CSV table of C-alpha atoms and ligand atoms in Angstrom, one decimal:
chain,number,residue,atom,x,y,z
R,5,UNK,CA,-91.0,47.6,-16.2
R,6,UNK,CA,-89.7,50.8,-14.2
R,7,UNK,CA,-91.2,54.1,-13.6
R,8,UNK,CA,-89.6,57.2,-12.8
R,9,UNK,CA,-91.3,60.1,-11.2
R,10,UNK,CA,-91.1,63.5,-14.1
R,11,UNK,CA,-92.0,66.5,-12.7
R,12,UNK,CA,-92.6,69.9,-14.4
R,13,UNK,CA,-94.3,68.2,-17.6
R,14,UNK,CA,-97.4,70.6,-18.6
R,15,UNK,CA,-98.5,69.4,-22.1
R,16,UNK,CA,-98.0,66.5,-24.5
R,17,UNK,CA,-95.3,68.1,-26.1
R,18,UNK,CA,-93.5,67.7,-22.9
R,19,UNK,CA,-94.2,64.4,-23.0
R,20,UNK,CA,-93.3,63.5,-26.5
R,21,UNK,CA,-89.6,65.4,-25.3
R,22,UNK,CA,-89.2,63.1,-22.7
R,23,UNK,CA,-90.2,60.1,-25.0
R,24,UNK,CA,-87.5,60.8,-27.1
R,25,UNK,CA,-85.0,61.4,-24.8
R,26,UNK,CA,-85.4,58.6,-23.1
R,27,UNK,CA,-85.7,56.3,-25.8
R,28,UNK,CA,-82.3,58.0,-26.8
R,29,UNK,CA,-80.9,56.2,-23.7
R,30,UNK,CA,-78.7,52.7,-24.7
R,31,UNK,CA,-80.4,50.0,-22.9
R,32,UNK,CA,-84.3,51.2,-22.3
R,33,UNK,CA,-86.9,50.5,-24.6
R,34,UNK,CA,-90.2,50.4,-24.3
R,35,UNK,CA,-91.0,53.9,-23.2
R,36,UNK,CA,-94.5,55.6,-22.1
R,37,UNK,CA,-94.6,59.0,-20.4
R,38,UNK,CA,-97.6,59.8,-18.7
R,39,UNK,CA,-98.4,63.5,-18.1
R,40,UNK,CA,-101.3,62.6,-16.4
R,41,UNK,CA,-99.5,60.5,-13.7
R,42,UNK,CA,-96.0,63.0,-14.3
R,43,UNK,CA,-94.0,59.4,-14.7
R,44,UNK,CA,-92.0,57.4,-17.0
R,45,UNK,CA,-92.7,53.3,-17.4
R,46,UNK,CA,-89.5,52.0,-19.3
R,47,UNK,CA,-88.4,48.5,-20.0
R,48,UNK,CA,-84.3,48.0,-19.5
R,49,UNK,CA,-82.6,45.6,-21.8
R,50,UNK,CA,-79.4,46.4,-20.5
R,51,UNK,CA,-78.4,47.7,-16.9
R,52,UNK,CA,-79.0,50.9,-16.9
R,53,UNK,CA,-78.0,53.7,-14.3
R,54,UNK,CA,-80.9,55.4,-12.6
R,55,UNK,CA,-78.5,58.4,-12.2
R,56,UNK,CA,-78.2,58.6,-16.1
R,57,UNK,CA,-81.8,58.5,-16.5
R,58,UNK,CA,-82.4,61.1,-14.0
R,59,UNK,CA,-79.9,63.9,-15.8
R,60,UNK,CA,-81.2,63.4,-19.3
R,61,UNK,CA,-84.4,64.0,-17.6
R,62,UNK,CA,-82.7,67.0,-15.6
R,63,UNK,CA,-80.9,68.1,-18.9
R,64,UNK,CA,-84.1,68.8,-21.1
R,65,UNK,CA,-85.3,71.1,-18.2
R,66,UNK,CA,-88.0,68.4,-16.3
R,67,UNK,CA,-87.5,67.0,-12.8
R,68,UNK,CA,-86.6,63.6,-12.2
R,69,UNK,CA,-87.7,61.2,-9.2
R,70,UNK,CA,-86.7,58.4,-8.0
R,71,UNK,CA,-86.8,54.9,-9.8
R,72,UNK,CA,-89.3,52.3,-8.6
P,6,9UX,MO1,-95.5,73.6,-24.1
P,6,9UX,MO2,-94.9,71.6,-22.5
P,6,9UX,O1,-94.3,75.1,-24.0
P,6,9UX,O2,-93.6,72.6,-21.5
P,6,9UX,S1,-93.8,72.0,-24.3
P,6,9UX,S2,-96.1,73.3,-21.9
């Protein structure tokens, strides 16, 4: 699994955006967003780029951190 830092998520409907956003992504699976912890865990079943992640992220008006 990866996590990404997301900042600027305030309520679960933040969450569930960033959910399906991600989720939207070719190559992740797996997704859980955690408001609590503001991050991401995601499971990659095909390289992924961390700076694509980060601007779908950036796109729906959340900030993105870096991939650990
Ligand atoms: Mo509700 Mo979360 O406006 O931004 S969707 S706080």
């Amino acid at each position: 699994m990866k996590t990404i830092e997301v900042k600027g998520m305030s309520c679960m409907h933040c969450v569930g955006s960033v959910e399906k956003a991600l989720s939207g992504i070719e190559g992740i699976t797996e997704v859980n967003v955690s408001l609590e912890n503001a991050n991401a865990t995601y499971k990659e079943t095909s390289p992924v780029d961390a700076e694509k992640i980060k601007e779908v992220i950036t796109k729906i008006g959340f900030e993105a951190g870096e991939v650990k």
